[in-house]
Each structure stands twice: as C-alpha cells, then as structure tokens.
Coordinates of N, CA and C in Angstrom, one line a residue:
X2 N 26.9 -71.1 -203.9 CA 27.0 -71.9 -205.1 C 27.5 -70.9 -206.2
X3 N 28.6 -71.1 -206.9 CA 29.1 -69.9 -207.8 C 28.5 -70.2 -209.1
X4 N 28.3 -68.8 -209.6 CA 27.0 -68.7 -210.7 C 28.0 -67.7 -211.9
X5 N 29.4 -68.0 -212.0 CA 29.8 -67.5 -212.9 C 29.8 -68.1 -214.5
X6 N 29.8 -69.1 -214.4 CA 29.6 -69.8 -215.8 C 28.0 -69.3 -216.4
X7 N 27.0 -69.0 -215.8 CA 25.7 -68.8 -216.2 C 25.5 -67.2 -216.1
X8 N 26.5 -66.8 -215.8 CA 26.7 -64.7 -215.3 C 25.9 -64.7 -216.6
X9 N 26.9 -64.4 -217.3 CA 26.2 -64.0 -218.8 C 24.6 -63.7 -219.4
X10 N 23.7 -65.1 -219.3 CA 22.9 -65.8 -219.3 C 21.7 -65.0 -218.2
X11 N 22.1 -65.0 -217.5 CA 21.3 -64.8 -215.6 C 21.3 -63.5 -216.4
X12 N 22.1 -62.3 -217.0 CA 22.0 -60.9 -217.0 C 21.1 -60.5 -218.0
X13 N 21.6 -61.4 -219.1 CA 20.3 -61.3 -220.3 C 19.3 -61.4 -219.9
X14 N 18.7 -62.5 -219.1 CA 17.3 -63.0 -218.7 C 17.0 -61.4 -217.9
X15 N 17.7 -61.4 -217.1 CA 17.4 -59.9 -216.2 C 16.8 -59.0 -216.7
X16 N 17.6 -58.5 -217.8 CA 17.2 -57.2 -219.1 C 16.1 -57.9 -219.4
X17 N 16.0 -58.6 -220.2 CA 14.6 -59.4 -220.8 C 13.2 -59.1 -219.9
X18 N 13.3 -59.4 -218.7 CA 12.7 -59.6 -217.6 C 12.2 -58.2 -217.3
X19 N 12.9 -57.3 -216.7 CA 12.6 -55.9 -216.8 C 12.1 -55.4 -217.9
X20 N 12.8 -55.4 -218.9 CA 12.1 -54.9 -220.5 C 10.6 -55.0 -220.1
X21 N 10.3 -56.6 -220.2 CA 9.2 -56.6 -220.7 C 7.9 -56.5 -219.3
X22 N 8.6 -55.9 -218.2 CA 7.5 -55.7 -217.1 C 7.6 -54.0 -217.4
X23 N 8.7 -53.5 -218.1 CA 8.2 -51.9 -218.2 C 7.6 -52.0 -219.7
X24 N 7.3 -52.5 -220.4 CA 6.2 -52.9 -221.5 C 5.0 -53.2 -221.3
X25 N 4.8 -54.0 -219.6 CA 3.3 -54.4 -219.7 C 2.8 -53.1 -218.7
X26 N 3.8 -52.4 -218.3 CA 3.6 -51.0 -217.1 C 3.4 -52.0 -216.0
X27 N 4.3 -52.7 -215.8 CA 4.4 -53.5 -213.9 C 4.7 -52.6 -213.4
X28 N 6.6 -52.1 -213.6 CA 7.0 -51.6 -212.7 C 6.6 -50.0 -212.3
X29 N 6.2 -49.0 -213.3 CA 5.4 -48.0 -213.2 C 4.1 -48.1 -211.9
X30 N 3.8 -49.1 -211.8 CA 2.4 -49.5 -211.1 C 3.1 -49.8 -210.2
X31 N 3.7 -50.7 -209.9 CA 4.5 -50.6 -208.3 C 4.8 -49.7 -207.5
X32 N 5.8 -48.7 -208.4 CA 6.3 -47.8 -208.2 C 5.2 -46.6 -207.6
X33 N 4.1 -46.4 -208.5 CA 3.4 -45.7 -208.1 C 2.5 -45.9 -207.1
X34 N 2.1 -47.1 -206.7 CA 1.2 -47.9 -205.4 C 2.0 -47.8 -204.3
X35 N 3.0 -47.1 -204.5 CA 4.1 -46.9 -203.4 C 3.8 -45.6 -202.7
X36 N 4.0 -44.7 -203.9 CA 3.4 -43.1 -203.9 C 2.1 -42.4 -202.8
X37 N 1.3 -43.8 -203.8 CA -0.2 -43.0 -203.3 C -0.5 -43.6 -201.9
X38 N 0.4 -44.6 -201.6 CA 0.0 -45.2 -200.2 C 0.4 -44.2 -198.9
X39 N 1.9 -43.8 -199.2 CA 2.6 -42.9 -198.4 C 2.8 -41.3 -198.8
X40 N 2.1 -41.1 -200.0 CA 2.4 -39.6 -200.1 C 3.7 -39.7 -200.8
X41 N 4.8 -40.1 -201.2 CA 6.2 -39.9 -201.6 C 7.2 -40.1 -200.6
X42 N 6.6 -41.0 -199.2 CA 7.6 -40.9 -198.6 C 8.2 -42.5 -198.3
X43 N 9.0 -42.2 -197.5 CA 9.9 -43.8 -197.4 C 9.2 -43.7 -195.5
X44 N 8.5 -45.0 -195.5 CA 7.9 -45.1 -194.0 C 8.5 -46.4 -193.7
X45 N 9.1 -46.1 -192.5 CA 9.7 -47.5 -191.3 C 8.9 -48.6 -191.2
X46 N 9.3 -49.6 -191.6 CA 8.6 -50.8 -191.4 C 8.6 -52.1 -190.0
X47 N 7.5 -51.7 -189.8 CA 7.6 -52.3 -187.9 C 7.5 -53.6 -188.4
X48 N 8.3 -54.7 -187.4 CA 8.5 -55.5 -187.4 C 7.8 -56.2 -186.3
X49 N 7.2 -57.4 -186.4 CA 6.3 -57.8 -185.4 C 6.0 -59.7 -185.6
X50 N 6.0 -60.4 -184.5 CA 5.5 -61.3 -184.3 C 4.5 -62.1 -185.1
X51 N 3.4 -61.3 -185.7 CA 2.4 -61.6 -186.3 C 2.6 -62.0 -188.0
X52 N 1.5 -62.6 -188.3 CA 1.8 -63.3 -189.8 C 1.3 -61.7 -190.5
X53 N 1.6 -61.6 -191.8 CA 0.9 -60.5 -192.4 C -0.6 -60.6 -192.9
X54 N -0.9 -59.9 -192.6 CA -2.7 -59.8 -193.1 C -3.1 -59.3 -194.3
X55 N -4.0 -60.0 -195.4 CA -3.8 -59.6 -196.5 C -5.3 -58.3 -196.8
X56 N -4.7 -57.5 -197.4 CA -5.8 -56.2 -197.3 C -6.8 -56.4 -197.8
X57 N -8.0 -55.9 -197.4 CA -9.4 -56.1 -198.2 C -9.3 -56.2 -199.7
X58 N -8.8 -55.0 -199.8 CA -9.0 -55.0 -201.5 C -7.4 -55.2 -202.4
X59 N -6.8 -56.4 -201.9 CA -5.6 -57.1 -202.5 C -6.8 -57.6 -204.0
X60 N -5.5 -57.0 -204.6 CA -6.1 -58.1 -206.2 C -5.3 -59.8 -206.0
X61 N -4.5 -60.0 -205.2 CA -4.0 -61.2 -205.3 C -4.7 -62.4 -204.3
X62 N -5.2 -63.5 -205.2 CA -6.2 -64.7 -204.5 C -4.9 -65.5 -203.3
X63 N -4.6 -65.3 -201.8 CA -4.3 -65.9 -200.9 C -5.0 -67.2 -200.4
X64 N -6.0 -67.6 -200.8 CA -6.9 -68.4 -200.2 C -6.5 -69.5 -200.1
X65 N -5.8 -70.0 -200.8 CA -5.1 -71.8 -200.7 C -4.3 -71.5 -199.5
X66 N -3.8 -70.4 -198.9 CA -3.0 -71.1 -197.7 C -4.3 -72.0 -196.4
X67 N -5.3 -71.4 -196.7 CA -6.2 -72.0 -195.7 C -6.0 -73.3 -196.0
X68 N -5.9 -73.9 -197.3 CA -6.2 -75.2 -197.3 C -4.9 -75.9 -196.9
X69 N -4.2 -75.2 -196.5 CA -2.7 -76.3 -195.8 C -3.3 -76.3 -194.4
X70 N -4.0 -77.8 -193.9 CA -4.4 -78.1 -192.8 C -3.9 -78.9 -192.5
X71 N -3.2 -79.8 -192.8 CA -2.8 -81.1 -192.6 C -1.8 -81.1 -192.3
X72 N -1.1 -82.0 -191.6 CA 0.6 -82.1 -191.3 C 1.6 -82.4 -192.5
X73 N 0.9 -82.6 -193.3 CA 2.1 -83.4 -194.4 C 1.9 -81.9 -195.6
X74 N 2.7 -81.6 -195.8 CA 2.9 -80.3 -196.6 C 4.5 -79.7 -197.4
X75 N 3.7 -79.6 -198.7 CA 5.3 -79.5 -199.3 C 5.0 -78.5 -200.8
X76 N 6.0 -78.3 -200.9 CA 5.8 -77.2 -202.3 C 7.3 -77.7 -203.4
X77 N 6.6 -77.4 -204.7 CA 7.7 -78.5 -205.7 C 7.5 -77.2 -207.1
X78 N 8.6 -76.8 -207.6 CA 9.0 -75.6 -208.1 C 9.5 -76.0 -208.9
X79 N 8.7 -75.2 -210.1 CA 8.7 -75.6 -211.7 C 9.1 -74.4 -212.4
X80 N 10.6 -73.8 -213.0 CA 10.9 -72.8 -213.6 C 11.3 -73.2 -215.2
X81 N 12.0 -74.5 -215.2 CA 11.8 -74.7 -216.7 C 11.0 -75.8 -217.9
X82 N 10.6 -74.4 -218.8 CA 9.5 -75.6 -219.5 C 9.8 -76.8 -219.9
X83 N 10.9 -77.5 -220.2 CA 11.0 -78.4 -220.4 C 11.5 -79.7 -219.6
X84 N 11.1 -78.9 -218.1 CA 11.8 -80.1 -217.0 C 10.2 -80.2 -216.2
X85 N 9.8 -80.8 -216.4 CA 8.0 -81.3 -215.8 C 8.2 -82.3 -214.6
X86 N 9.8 -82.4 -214.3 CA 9.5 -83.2 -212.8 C 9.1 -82.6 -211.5
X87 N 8.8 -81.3 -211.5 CA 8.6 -80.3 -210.2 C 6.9 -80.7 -210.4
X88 N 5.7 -80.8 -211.5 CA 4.7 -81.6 -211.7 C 4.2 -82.8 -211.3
X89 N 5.4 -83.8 -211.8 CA 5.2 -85.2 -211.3 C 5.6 -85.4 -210.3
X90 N 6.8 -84.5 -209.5 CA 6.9 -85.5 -208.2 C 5.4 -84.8 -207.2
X91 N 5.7 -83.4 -207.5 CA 4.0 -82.8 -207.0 C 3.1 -83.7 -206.7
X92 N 2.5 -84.7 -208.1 CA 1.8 -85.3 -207.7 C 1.8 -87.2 -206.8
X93 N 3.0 -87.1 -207.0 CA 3.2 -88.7 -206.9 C 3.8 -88.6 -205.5
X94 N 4.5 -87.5 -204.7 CA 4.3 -87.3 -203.4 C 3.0 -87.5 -202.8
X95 N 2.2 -86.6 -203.4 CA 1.1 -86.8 -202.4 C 0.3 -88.2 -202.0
X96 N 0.3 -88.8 -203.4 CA -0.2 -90.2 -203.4 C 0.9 -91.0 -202.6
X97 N 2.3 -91.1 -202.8 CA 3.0 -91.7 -201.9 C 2.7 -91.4 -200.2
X98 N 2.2 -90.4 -200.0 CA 2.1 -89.6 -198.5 C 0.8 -90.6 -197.8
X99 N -0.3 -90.3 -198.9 CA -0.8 -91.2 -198.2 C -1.2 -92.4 -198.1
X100 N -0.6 -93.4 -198.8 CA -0.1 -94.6 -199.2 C 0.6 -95.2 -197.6
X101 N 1.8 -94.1 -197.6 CA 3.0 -94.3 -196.3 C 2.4 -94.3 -195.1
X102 N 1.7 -93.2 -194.9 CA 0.9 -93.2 -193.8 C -0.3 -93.1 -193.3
X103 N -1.3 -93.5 -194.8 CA -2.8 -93.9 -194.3 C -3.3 -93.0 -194.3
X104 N -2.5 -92.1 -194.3 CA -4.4 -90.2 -194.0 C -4.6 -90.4 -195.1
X105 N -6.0 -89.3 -195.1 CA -6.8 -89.1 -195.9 C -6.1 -88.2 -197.0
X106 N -6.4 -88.2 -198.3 CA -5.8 -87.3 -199.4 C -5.9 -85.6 -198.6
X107 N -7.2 -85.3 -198.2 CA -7.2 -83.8 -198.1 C -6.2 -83.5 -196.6
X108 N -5.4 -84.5 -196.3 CA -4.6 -84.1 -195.1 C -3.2 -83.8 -195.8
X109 N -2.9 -83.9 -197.2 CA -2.0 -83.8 -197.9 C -1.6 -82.5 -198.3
X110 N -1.0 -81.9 -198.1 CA -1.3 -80.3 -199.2 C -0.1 -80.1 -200.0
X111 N -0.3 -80.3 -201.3 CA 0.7 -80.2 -202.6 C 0.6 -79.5 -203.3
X112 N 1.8 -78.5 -203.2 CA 1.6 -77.2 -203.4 C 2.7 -77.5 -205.0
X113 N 2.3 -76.4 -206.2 CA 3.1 -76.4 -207.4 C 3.0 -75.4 -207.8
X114 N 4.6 -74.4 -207.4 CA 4.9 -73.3 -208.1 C 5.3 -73.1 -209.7
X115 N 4.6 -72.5 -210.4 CA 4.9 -72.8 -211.9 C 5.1 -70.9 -211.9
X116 N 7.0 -71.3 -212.6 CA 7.6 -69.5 -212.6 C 8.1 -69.5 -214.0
X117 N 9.2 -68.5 -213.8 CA 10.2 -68.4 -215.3 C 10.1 -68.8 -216.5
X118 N 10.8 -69.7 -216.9 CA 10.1 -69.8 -218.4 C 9.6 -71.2 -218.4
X119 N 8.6 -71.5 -217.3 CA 7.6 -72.5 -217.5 C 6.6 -71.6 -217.8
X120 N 6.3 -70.4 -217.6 CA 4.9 -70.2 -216.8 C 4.0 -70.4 -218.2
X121 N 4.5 -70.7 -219.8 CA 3.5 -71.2 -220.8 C 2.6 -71.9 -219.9
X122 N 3.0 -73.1 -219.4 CA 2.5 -74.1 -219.0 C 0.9 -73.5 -217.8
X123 N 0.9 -72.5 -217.7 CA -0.2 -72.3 -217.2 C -1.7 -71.9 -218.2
X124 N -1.3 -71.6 -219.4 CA -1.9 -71.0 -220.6 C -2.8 -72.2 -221.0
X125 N -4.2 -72.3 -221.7 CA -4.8 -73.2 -222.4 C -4.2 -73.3 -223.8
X126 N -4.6 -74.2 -224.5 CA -4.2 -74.5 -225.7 C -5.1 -73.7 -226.8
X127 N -5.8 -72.6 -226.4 CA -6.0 -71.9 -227.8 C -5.3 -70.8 -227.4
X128 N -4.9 -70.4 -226.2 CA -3.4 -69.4 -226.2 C -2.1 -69.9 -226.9
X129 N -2.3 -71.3 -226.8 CA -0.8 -71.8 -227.0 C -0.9 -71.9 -228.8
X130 N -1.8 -72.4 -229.1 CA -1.7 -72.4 -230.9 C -1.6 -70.6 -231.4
X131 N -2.7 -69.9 -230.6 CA -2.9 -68.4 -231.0 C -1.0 -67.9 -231.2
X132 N -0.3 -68.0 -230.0 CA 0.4 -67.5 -230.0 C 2.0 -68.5 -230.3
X133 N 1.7 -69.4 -230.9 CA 2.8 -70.7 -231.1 C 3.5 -71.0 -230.2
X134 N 3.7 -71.1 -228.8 CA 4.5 -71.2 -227.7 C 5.0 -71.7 -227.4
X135 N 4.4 -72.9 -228.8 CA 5.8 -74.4 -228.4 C 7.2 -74.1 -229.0
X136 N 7.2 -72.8 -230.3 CA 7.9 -72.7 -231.4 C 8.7 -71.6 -230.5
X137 N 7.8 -70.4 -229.8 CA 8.3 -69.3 -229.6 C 9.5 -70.0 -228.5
X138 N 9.0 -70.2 -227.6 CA 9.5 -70.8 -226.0 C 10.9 -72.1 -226.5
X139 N 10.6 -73.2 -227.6 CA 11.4 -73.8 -228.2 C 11.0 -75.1 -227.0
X140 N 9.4 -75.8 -226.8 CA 9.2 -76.1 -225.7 C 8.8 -77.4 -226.4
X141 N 9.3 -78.9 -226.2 CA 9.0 -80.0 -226.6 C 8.0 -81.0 -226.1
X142 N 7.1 -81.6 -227.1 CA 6.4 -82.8 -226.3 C 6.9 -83.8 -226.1
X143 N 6.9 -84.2 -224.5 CA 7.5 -85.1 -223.8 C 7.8 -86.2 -224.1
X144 N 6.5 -86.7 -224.7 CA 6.3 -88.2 -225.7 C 7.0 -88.0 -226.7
X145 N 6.5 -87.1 -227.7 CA 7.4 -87.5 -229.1 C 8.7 -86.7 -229.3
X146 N 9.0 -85.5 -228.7 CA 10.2 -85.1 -228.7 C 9.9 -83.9 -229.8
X147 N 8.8 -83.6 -230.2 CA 8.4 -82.5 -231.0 C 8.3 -80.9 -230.6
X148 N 8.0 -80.3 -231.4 CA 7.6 -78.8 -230.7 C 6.1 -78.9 -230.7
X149 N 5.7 -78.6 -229.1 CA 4.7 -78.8 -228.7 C 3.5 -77.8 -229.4
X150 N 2.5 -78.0 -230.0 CA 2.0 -77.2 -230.2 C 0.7 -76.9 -229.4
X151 N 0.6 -77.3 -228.5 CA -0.7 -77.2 -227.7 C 0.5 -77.7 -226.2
X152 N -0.4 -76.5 -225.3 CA 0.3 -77.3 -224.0 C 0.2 -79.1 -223.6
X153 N 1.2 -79.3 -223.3 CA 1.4 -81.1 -223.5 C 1.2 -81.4 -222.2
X154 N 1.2 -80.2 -221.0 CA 1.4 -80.7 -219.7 C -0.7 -80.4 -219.0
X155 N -1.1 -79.8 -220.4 CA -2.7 -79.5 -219.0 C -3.4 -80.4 -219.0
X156 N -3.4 -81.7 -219.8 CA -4.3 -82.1 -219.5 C -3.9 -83.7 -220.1
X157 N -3.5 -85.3 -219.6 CA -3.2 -86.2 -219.7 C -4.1 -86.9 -220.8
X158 N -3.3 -87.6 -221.4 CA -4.4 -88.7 -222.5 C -4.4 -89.8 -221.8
X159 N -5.3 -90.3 -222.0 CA -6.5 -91.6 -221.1 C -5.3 -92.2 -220.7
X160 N -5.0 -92.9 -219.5 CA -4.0 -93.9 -219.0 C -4.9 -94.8 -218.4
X161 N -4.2 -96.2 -218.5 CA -5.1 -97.2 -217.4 C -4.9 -97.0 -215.9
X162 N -5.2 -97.3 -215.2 CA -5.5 -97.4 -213.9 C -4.5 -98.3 -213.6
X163 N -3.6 -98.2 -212.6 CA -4.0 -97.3 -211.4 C -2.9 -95.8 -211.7
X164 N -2.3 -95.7 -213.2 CA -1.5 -95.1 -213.3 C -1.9 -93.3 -213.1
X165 N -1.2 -92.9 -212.4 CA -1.7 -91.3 -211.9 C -1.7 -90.6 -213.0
X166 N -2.8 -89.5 -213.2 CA -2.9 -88.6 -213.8 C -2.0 -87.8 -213.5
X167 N -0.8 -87.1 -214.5 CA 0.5 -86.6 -214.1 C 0.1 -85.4 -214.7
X168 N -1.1 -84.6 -215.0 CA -1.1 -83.6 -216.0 C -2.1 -82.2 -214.8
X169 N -1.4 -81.6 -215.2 CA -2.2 -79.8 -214.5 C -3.1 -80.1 -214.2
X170 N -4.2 -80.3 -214.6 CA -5.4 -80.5 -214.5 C -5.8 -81.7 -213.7
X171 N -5.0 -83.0 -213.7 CA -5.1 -83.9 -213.0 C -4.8 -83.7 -211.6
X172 N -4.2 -82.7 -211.3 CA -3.3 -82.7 -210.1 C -3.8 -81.8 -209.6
X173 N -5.2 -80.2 -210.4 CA -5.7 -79.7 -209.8 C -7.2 -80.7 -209.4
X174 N -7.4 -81.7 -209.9 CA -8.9 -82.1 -209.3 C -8.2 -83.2 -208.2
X175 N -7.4 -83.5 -207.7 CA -6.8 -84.2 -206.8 C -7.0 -83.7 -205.8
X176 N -7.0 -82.3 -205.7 CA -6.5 -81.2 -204.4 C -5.6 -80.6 -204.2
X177 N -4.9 -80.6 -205.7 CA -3.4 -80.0 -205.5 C -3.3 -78.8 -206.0
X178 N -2.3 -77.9 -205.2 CA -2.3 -75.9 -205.4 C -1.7 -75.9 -206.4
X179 N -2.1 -74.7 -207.4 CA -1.0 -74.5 -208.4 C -0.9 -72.8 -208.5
X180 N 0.0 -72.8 -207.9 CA 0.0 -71.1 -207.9 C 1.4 -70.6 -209.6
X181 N 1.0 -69.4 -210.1 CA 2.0 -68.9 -211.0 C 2.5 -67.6 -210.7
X182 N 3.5 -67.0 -211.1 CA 4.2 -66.1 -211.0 C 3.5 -65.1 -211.5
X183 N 3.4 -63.9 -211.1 CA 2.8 -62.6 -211.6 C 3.4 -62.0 -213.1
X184 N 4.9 -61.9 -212.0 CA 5.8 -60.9 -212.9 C 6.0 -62.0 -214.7
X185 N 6.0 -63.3 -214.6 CA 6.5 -64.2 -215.7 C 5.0 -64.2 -216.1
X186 N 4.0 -64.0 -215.6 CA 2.7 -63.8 -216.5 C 2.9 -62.6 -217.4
X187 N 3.4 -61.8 -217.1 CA 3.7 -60.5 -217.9 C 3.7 -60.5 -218.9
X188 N 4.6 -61.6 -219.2 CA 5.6 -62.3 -220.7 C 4.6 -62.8 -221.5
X189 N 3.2 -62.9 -220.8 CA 2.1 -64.0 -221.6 C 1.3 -62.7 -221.7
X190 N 1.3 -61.7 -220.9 CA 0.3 -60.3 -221.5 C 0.8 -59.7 -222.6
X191 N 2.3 -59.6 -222.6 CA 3.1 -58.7 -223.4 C 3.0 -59.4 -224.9
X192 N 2.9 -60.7 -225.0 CA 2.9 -61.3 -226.5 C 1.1 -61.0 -226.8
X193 N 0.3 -61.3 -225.8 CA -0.8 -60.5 -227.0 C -0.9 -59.0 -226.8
X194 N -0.6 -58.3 -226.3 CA 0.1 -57.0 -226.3 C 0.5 -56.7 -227.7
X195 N 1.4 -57.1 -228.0 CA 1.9 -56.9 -229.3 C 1.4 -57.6 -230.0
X196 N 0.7 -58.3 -230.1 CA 0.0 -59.4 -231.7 C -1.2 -58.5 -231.5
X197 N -2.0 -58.0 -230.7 CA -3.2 -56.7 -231.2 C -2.7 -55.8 -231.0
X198 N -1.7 -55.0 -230.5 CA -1.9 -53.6 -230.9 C -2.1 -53.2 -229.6
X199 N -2.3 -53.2 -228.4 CA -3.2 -52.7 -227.8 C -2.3 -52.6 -225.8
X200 N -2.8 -51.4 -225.2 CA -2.0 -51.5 -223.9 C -2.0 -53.1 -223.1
X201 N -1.1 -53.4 -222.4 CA -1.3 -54.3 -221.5 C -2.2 -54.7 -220.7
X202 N -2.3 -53.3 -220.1 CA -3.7 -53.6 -219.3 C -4.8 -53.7 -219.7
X203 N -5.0 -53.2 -221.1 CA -6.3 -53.6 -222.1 C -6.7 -55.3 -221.8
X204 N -5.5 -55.9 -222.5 CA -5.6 -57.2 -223.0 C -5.1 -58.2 -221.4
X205 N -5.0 -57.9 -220.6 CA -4.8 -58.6 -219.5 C -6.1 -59.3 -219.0
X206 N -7.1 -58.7 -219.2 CA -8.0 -59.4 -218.6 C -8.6 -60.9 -219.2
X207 N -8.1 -60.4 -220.8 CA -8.5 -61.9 -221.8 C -7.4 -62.9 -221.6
X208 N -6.4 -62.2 -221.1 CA -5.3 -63.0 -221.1 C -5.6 -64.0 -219.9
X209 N -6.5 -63.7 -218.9 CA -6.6 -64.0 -217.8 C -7.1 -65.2 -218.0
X210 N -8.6 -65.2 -218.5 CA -9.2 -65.6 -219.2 C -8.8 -67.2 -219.9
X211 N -7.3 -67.1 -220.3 CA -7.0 -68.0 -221.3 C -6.1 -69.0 -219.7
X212 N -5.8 -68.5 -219.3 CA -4.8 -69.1 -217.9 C -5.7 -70.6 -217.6
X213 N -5.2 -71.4 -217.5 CA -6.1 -72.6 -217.0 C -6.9 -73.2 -215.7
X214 N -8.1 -72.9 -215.8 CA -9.1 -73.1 -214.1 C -8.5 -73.4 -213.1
X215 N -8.2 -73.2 -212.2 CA -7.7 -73.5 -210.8 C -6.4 -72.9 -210.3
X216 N -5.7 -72.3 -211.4 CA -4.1 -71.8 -211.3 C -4.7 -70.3 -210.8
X217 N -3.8 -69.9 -209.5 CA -3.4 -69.1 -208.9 C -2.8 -67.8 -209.1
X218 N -2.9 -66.9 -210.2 CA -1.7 -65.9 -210.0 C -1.3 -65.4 -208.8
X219 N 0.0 -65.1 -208.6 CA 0.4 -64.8 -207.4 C 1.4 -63.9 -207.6
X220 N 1.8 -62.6 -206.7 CA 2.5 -61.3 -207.0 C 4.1 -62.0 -207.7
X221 N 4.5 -63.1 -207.0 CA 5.8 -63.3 -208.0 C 6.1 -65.2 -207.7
X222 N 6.5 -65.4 -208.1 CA 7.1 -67.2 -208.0 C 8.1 -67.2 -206.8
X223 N 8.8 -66.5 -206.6 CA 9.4 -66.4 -205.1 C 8.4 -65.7 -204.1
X224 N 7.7 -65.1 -204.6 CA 6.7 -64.6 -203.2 C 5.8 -65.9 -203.0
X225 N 5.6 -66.6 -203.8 CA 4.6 -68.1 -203.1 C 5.3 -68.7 -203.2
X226 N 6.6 -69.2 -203.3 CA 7.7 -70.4 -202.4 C 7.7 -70.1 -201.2
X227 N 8.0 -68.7 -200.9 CA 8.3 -68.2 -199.1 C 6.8 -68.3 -198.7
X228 N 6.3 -68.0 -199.1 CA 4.4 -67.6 -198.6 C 4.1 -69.4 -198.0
X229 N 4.3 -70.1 -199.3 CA 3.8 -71.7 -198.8 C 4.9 -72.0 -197.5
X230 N 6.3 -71.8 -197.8 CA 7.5 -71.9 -196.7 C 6.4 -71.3 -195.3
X231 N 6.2 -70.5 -195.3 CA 6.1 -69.7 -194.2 C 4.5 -70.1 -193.6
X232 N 3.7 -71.0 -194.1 CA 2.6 -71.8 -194.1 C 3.0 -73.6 -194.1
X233 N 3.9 -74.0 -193.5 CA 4.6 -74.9 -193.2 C 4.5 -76.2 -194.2
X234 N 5.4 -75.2 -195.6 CA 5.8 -76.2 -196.3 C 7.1 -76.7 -196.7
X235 N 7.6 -78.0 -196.5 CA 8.8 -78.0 -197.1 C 9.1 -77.6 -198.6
X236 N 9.8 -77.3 -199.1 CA 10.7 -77.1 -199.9 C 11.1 -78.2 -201.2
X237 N 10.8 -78.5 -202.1 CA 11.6 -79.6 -203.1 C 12.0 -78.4 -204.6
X238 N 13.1 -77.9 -204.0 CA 13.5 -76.9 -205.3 C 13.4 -77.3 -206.8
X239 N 13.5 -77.1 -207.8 CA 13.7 -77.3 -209.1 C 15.0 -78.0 -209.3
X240 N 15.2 -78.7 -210.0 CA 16.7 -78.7 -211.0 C 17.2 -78.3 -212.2
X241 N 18.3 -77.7 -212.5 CA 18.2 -76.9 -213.8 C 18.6 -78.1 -214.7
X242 N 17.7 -77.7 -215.6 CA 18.3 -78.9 -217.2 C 18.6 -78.1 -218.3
X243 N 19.9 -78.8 -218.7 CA 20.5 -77.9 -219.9 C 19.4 -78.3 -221.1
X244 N 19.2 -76.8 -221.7 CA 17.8 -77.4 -223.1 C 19.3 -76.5 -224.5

C-alpha cells in the first residue's frame, strides 16, 4: 500500500515518538536490559517450535491469553482517538457471535487493542481534566461534537435495554480484553512528567494508577496484535479517519 502522501506525517509522529520515549528513559532501559542480560554481547537466537514462555519476573501482565478458550476469537484495533469503531464493533461482535451461534458469552474472546493516539482513552477522567486531553489531543465528544473534557469512551450514560453498553468499562464487565500500548503510555507519563517536575519513573507509578481497572499495559500495541494473532485471533484492523 503506498504511504507516500502521509511520508511526511508518519516521520514527524516517528521523532515525536522517540523524543518522548528518550524523555520518559524507555529506550535507555531497553537498551540497557540488553546489556545486563548478555554482558554487551549480541547472542544467536534459537529458533524453535515452541510458543515463548514468559519469565518469572516479566513486569508485563500476559494473563488474558489464558482466557482465549473458546473457538470464536478476534482482536479489533483502536489507534485513533476519534474513530471508536475498533470499541463498538469489539463489542457488538461478541454479542452477535453468540446470538449466531448460541455459545455461551465466555466462549467468545474479544480482544481491544487501544495504541497511538487513542491510548488517552485508557486514562480516568481526573487524568483527563488534570491534564485537558480533550484540548491537548484535539479529541471530540461523540454526541455533541465538543472537546471532550472527561474521557467520553469509559464509561456509557444509562441506555435502555436491550441497547449494548458501548463504553470501556462496559465491554470490560462483559468479558472483554483490553490491552494498551506501553510505548504510547509513555506519552501519558511524560505529560505528568512535565506538569510536576519530576523523573518519569518517579511519576509512573501514579500514572498507573489513573489508567482505568481492567486495561492491560502491554510492551507495545503491535506486540499484543501479534501476541492475540498468535493465540488464535482474527484480525479486524483499524481504519484511518481524516480528523
């Protein structure tokens, strides 16, 4: 697919991107977990049959792949804030699934990668007023067409019945995954980073804190598309929308 009309665009985000993971010390910490594992050396990587096994002391929560048990499994991929259909079809798949064919909800597994410049959308609403995110990000509520000032996607206002709850929170008490992007979390350490003063790794843990119950951090938004892919999920990519 030729990506020269967006070159421009793609390169900025890139700088941007890096900038602000050598701001929060990502790549320093990579780099260096590299170091201390091998001494400074570059070691051959055996190739093998087997799935990878995640280390005792991984900081990253893998545990939702257990819960893909069921045959019907799919992952739906949300990179921009203002396109929320990688959410709704998330959830309206699953209810269609078993609608179509009668299983039980927990045979469903509906997976929702939230990356790039959605990942606000994983933040609570006293992150989102603390740090204005509707204004900073330029991120609209869906109903009125405003600058959102509180996340518009965590949590649904009353609907009747039988209409689905279409909101984060709705879709995590359903039984639906919601994993986020590590590296695009950065971008949510790095703004309170700078609004106190203070290292990244200081304020990371409050930051953690503010992320909304059930969401997943995960080492990057393409490492849990392939991870769920490779835990037998289909695929329902994103679509880009001009904002």
């Amino acid at each position: 697919m030729p990506l020269r009309p967006r070159h421009g665009r793609m390169t900025q985000d890139r700088r941007e991107f890096v900038g602000t993971l050598l701001a929060a010390g990502m790549l320093p910490a990579l780099g260096g977990q590299a170091d201390r594992r091998s001494g400074g050396r570059t070691d051959a990587i055996e190739l093998s049959g087997s799935p990878p096994v995640r280390p005792p002391d991984s900081q990253w929560d893998l545990s939702w792949t257990a819960r893909l048990t069921g045959p019907h499994r799919a992952a739906f991929d949300w990179f921009q804030p203002n396109a929320s259909a990688g959410l709704w079809r998330a959830g309206i798949w699953k209810q269609q699934v078993v609608e179509a064919f009668g299983v039980k909800p927990e045979e469903v597994g509906a997976v929702l990668v939230i990356r790039h410049g959605a990942i606000p959308m994983i933040m609570g609403d006293e992150f989102w007023m603390r740090h204005k995110l509707g204004k900073l990000r330029k991120i609209k509520h869906p109903e009125t067409g405003k600058t959102a000032e509180r996340n518009p996607f965590r949590a649904a206002a009353k609907q009747p019945a039988p209409e689905p709850d279409s909101s984060i929170e709705g879709f995590l008490r359903s039984g639906g995954i919601v994993l986020a992007c590590g590296f695009a979390f950065g971008f949510m350490v790095s703004l309170e980073s700078k609004l106190v003063g203070k290292p990244a790794s200081d304020v990371r843990p409050g930051v953690l804190l503010q992320v909304i119950p059930g969401i997943l951090i995960q080492p990057s938004g393409f490492f849990a598309l392939i991870e769920a892919q490779r835990n037998g999920c289909g695929l329902f990519p994103a679509e880009a929308v001009t904002e």
